[in-house]
CSV table of C-alpha atoms in Angstrom, one decimal:
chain,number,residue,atom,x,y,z
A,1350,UNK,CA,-67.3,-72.3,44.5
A,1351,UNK,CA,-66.8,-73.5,41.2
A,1352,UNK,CA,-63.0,-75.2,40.2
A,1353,UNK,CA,-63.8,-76.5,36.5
A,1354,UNK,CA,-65.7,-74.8,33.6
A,1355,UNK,CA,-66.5,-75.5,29.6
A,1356,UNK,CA,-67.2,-72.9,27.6
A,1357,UNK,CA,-68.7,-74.3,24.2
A,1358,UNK,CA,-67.8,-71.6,21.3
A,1359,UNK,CA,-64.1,-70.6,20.9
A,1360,UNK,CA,-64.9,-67.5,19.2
A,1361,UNK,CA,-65.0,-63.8,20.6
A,1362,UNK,CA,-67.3,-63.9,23.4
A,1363,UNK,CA,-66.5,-66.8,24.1
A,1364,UNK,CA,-62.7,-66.5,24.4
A,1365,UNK,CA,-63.7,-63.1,26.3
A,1366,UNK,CA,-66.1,-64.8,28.6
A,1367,UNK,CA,-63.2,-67.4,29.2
A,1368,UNK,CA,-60.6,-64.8,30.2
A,1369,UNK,CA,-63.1,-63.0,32.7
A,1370,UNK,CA,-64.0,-65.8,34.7
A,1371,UNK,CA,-60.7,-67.5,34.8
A,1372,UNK,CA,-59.5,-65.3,37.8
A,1373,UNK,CA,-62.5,-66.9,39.7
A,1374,UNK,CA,-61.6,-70.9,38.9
A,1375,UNK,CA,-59.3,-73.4,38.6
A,1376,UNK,CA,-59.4,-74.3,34.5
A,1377,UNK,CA,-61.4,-73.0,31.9
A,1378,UNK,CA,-61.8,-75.3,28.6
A,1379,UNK,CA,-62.2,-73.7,25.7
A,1380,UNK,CA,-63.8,-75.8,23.0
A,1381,UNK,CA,-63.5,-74.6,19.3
A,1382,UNK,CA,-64.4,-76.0,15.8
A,1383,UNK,CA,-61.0,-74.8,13.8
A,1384,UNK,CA,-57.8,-76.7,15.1
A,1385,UNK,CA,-55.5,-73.3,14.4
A,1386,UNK,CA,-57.6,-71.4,17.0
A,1387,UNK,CA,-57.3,-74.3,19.6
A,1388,UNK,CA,-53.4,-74.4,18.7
A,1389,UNK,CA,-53.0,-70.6,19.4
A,1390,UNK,CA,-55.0,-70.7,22.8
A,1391,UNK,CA,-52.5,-74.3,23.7
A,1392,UNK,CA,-49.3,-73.2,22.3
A,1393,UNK,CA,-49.1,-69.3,21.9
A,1394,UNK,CA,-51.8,-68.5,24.8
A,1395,UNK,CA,-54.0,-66.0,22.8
A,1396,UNK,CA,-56.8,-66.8,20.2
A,1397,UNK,CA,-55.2,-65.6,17.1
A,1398,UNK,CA,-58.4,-65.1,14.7
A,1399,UNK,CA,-59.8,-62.6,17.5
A,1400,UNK,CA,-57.3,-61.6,20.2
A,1401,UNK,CA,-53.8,-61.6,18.8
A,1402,UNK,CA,-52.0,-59.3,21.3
A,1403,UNK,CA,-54.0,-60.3,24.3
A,1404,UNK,CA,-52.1,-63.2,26.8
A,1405,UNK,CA,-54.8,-65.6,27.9
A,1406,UNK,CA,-54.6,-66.4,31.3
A,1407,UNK,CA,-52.4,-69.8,32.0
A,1408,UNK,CA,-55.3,-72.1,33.1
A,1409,UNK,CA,-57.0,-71.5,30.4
A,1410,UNK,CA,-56.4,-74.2,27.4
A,1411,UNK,CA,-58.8,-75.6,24.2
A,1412,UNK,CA,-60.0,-79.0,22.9
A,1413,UNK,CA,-61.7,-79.5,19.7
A,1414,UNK,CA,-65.2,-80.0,19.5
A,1415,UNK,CA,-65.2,-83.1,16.8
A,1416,UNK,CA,-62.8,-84.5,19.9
A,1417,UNK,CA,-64.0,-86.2,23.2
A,1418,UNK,CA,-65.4,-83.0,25.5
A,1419,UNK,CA,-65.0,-84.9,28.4
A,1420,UNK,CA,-67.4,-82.7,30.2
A,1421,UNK,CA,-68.2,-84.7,33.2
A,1422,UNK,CA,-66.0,-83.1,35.4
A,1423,UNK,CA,-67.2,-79.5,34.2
A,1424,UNK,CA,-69.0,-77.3,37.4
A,1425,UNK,CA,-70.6,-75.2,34.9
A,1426,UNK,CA,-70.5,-74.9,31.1
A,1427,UNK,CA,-71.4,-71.7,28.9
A,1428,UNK,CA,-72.8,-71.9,25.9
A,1429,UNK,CA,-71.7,-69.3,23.2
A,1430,UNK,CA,-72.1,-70.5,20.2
A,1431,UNK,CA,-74.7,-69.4,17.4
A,1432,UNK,CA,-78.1,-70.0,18.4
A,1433,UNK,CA,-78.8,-71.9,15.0
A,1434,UNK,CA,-75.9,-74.4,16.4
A,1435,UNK,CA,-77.3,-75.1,19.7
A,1436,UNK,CA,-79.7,-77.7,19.5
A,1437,UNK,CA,-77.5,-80.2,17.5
A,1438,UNK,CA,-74.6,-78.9,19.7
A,1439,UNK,CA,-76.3,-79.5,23.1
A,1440,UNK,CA,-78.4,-83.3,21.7
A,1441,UNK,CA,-74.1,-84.4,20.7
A,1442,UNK,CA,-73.1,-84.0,24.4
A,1443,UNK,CA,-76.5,-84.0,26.4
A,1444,UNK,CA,-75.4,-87.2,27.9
A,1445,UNK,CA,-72.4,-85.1,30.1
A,1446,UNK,CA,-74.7,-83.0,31.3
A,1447,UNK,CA,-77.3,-84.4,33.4
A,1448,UNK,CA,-75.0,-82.8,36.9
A,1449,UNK,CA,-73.7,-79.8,35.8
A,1450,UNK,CA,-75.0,-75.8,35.3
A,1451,UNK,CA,-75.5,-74.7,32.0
A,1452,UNK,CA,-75.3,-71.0,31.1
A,1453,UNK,CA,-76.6,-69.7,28.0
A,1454,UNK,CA,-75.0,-66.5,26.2
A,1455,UNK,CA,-76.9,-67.3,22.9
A,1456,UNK,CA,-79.2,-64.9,21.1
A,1457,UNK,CA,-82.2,-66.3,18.9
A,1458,UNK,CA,-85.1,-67.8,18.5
A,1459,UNK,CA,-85.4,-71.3,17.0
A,1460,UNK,CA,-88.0,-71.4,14.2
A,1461,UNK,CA,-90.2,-72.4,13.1
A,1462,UNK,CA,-90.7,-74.1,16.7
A,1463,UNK,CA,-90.0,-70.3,18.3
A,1464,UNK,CA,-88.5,-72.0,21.5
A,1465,UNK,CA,-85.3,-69.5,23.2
A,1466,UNK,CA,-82.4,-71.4,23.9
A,1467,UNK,CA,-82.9,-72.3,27.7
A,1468,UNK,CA,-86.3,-74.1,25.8
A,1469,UNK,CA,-84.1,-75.9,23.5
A,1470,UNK,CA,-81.4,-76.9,25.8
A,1471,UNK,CA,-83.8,-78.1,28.6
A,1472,UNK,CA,-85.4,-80.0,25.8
A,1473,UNK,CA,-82.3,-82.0,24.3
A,1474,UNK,CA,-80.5,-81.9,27.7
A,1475,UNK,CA,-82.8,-82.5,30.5
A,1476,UNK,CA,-81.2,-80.8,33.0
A,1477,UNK,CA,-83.4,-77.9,34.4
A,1478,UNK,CA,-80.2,-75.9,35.8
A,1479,UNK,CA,-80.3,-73.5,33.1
A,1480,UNK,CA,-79.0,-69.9,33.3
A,1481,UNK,CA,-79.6,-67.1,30.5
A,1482,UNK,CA,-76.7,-64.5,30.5
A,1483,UNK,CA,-77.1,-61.5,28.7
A,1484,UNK,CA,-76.5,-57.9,28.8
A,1485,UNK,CA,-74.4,-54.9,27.2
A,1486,UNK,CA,-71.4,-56.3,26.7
A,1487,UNK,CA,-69.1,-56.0,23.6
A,1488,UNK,CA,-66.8,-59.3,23.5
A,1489,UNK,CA,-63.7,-56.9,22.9
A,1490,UNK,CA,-64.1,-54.8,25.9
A,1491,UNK,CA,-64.6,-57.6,28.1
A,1492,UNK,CA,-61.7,-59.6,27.2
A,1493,UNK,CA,-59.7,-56.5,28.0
A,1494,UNK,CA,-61.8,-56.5,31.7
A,1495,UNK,CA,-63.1,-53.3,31.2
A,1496,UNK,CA,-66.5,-52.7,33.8
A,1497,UNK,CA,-69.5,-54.3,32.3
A,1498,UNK,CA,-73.2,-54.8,33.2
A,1499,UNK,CA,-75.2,-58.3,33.0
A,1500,UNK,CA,-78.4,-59.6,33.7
A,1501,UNK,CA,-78.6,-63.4,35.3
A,1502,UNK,CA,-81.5,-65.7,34.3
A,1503,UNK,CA,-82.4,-68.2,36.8
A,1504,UNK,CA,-85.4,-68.6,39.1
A,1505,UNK,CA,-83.0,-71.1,41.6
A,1506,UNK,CA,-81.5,-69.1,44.2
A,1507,UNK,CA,-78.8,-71.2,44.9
A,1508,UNK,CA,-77.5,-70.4,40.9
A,1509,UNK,CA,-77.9,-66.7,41.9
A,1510,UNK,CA,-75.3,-67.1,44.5
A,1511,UNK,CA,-73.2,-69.3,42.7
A,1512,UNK,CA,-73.3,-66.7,39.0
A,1513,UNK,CA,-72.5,-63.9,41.3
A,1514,UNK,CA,-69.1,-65.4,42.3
A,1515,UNK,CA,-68.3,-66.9,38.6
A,1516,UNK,CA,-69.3,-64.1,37.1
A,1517,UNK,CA,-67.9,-61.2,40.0
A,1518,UNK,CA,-66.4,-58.9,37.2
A,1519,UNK,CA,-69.3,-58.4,36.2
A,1520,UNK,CA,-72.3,-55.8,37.4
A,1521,UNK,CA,-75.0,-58.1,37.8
A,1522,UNK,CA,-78.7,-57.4,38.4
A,1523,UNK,CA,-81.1,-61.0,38.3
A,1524,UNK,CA,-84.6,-61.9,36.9
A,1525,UNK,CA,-86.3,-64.9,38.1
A,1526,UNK,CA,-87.8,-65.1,34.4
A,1527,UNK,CA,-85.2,-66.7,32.5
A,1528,UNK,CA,-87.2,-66.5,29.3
A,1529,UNK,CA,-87.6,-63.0,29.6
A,1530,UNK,CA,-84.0,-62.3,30.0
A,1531,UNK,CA,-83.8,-64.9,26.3
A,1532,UNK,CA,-86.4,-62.2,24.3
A,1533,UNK,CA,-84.6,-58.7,25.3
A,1534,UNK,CA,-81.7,-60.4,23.8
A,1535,UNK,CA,-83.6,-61.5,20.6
A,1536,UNK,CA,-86.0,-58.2,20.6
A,1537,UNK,CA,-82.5,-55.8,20.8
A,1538,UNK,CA,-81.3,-57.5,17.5
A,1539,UNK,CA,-84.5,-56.7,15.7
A,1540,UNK,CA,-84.4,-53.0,16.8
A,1541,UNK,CA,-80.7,-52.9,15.8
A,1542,UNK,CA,-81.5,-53.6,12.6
A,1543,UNK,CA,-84.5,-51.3,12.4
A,1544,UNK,CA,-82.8,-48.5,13.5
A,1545,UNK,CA,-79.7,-49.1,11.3
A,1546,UNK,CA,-82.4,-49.1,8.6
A,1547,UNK,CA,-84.1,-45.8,10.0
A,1548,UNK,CA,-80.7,-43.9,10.1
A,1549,UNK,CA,-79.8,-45.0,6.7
A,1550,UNK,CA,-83.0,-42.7,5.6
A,1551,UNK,CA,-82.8,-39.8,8.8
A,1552,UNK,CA,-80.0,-39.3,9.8
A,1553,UNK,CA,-80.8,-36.0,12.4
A,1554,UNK,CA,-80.3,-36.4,16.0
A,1555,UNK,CA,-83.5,-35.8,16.7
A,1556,UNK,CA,-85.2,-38.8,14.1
A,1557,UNK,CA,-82.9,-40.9,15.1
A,1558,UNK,CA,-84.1,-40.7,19.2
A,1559,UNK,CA,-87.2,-40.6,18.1
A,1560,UNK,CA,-86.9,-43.7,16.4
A,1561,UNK,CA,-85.1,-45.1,19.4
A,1562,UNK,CA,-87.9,-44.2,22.0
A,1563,UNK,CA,-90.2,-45.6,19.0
A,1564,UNK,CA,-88.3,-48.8,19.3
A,1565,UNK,CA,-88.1,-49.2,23.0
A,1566,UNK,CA,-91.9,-48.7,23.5
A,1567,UNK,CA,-92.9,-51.8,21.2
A,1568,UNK,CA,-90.5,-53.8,23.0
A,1569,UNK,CA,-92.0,-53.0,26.6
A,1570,UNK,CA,-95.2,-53.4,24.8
A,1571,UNK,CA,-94.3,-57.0,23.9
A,1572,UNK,CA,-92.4,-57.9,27.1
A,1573,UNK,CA,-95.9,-56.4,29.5
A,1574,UNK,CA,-97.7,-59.3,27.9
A,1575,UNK,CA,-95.0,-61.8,28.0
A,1576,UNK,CA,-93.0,-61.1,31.4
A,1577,UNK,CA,-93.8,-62.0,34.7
A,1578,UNK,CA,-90.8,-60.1,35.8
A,1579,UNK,CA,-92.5,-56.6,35.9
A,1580,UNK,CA,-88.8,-54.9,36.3
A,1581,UNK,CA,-87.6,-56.5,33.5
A,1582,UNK,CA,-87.7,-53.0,31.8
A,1583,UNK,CA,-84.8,-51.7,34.0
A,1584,UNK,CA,-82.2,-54.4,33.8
A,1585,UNK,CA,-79.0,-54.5,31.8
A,1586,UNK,CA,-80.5,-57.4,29.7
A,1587,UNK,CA,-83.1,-54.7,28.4
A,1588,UNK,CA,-83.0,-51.1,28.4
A,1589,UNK,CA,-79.1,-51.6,28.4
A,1590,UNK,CA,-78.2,-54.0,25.8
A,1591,UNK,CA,-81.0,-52.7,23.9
A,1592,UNK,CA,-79.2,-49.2,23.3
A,1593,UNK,CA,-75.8,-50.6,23.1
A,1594,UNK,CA,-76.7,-52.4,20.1
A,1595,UNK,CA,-79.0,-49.9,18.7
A,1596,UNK,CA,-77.0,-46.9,18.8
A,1597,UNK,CA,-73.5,-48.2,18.3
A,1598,UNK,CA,-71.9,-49.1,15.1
A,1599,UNK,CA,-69.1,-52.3,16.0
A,1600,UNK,CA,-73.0,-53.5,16.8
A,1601,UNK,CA,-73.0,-56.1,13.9
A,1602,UNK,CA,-76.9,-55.8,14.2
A,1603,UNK,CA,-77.1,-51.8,13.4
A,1604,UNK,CA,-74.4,-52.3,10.6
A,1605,UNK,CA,-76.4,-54.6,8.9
A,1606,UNK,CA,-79.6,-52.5,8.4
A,1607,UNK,CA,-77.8,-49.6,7.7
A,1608,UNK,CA,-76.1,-51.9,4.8
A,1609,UNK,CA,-79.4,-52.9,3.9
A,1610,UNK,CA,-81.0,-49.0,3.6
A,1611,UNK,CA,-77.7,-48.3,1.5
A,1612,UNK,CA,-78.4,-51.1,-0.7
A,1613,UNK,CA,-74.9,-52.4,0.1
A,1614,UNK,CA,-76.8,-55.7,1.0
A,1615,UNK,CA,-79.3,-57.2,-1.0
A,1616,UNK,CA,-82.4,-58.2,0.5
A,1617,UNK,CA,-83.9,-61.1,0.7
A,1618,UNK,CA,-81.9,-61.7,3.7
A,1619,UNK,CA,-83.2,-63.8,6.4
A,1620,UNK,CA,-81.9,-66.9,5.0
A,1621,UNK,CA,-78.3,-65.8,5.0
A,1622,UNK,CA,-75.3,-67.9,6.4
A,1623,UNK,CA,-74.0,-65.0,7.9
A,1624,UNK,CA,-74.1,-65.0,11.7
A,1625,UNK,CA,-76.5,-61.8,12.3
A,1626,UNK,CA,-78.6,-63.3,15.0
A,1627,UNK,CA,-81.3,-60.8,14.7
A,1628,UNK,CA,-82.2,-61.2,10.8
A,1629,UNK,CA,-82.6,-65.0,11.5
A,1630,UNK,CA,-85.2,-64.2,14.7
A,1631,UNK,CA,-87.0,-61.4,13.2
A,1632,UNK,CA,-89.8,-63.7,11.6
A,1633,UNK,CA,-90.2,-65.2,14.7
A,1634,UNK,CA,-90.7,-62.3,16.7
A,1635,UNK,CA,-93.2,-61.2,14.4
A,1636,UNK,CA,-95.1,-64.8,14.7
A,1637,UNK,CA,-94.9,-65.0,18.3
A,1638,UNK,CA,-96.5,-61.4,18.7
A,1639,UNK,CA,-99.4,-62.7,16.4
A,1640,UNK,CA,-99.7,-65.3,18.4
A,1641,UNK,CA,-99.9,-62.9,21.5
A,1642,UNK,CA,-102.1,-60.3,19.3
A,1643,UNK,CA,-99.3,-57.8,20.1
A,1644,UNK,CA,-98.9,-55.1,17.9
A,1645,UNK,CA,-95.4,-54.3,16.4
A,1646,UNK,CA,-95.5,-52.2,13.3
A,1647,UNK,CA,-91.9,-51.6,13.8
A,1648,UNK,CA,-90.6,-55.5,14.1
A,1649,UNK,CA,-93.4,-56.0,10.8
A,1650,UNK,CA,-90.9,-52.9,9.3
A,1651,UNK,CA,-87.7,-55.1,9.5
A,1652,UNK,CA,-89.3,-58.2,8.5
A,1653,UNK,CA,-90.5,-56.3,5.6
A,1654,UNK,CA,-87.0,-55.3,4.3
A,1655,UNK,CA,-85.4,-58.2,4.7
A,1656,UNK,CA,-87.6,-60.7,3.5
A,1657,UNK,CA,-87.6,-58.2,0.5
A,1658,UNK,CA,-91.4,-57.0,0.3
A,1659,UNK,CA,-90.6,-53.6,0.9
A,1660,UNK,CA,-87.8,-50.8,0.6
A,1661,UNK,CA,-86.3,-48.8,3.7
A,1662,UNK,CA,-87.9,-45.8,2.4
A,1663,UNK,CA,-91.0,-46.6,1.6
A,1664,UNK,CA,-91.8,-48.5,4.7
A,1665,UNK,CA,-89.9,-46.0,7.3
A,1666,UNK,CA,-92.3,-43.4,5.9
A,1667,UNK,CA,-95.0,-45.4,6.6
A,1668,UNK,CA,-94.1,-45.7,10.5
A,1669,UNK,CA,-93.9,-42.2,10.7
A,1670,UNK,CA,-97.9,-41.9,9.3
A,1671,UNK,CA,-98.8,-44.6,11.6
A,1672,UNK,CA,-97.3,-42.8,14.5
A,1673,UNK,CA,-98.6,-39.8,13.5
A,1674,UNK,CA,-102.4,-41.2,13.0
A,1675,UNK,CA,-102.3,-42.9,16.6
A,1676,UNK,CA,-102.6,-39.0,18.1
């Protein structure tokens, strides 16, 4: 159905995202900022900074970004760059894609406008044909096409029919609230990093699912008063990616607030360079449940940390009261 598509963001999930769907088109374009990583994909046929040993598919090739995309002839083009990147990324080319489907794989909230991506792209873009992809996925594992389960983001049902066939390695389940689908993606970062701070501090099997279930309460608190989907709960964007990133440790999320509760990282942190989408949406996730008069002592917790008002200890202690005091 679809014969051409870009995928903006030659890093890991990107370069994995390439691979998996090139069995189902004609080309795949792989546009990347560093000219040795569009070299390896053109001349040695693997992404050398991520996937050394892994042959990338033969109609897969890469163009640099400060070149001519040349998008026009593009089907479809996925997004998978850092979520900080995306507005200037998308305003640069937004005049190639009035005619084509954009999918977005980033993870963040924009601040201090808190727009999600699909927000940001419709907004620099124009084009209402806007797809959110997002689910448990580790870019490793699906670059070697291992089974893996996503959630689409689209209330258009021809894109439904047309992300099923791009995306046929996939497990898919749908939501018609593409926004939704945006905040599991953000709300899973911030509970990584909580509970990477929790386990630095309890580190029993039984604290640390408590501390899970904790988790995954506040954030079907905060997606009952933003949702319209009501299943939202159930699908791979949510419960799924949710516990992938919570509970395992390649999750650069987790790792991060367990180096933050062993003081291996500094706080303040939520103005670091470093791309841990979750530190740089956590103040926004706490504004935008304001906003919503939400509560969500445990988001407040992470904010906390790593804007550097508050130790791991002290504040993880203080969950535990509040959860107690709430019987």
């Amino acid at each position: 159905m679809i014969s051409k598509v870009g995928v903006i963001g030659a890093g890991s999930m990107g370069t994995a995202l390439a691979q998996s769907i090139s069995t189902r088109v004609e080309e795949v374009i792989l546009y990347g900022r560093r000219r040795e990583v569009v070299d390896s994909v053109n001349n040695l046929r693997c992404n050398k900074n991520y996937f050394p040993s892994l042959h990338l598919n033969p109609n897969i090739r890469a163009k640099l970004t400060s070149d001519s995309l040349d998008l026009a002839d593009c089907e479809a083009i996925i997004i998978t760059i850092p979520s900080s990147e995306v507005r200037s990324a998308v305003n640069t080319i937004r005049d190639e894609l009035s005619d084509t489907i954009l999918i977005t794989v980033a993870k963040g909230l924009e601040y201090p406008s808190l727009k999600t991506m699909s927000d940001v792209i419709l907004e620099e873009s124009k084009n209402p044909n806007i797809v959110s992809f997002s689910g448990p996925n580790f870019a490793d594992e699906i670059v070697y096409g291992h089974l893996a389960g996503a959630t689409i983001g689209t209330d258009n049902s021809s894109l439904r029919e047309i992300m099923s066939d791009l995306f046929r390695e996939f497990i898919l389940d749908f939501s018609d609230d593409v926004r939704a689908v945006e905040l599991c993606g953000v709300l899973k970062n911030v509970y990584a990093i909580g509970t990477g701070m929790w386990d630095s501090v309890y580190s029993n099997y039984n604290e640390h699912y408590m501390f899970l279930n904790m988790c995954y309460k506040e954030m079907c608190t905060f997606l009952r008063e933003i949702s319209r989907d009501k299943d939202i709960f159930t699908k791979f964007c949510c419960f799924g990616d949710f516990n992938l990133t919570a509970n395992v440790d390649k999750s650069r999320n987790r790792t991060l607030g367990l180096m933050i509760g062993k003081n291996i990282i500094k706080t303040p942190y939520l103005d670091s360079g470093v791309t841990f989408e979750g530190s740089k949406s956590v103040k926004g996730i706490v504004e935008l449940a304001d906003r919503h008069n939400i509560d969500m002592p445990i988001a407040k917790f992470v904010y906390d940390v790593l804007s550097g008002n508050n130790n791991v200890r002290k504040t993880a202690d203080f969950l535990v009261k509040y959860e107690s005091s709430k019987r």
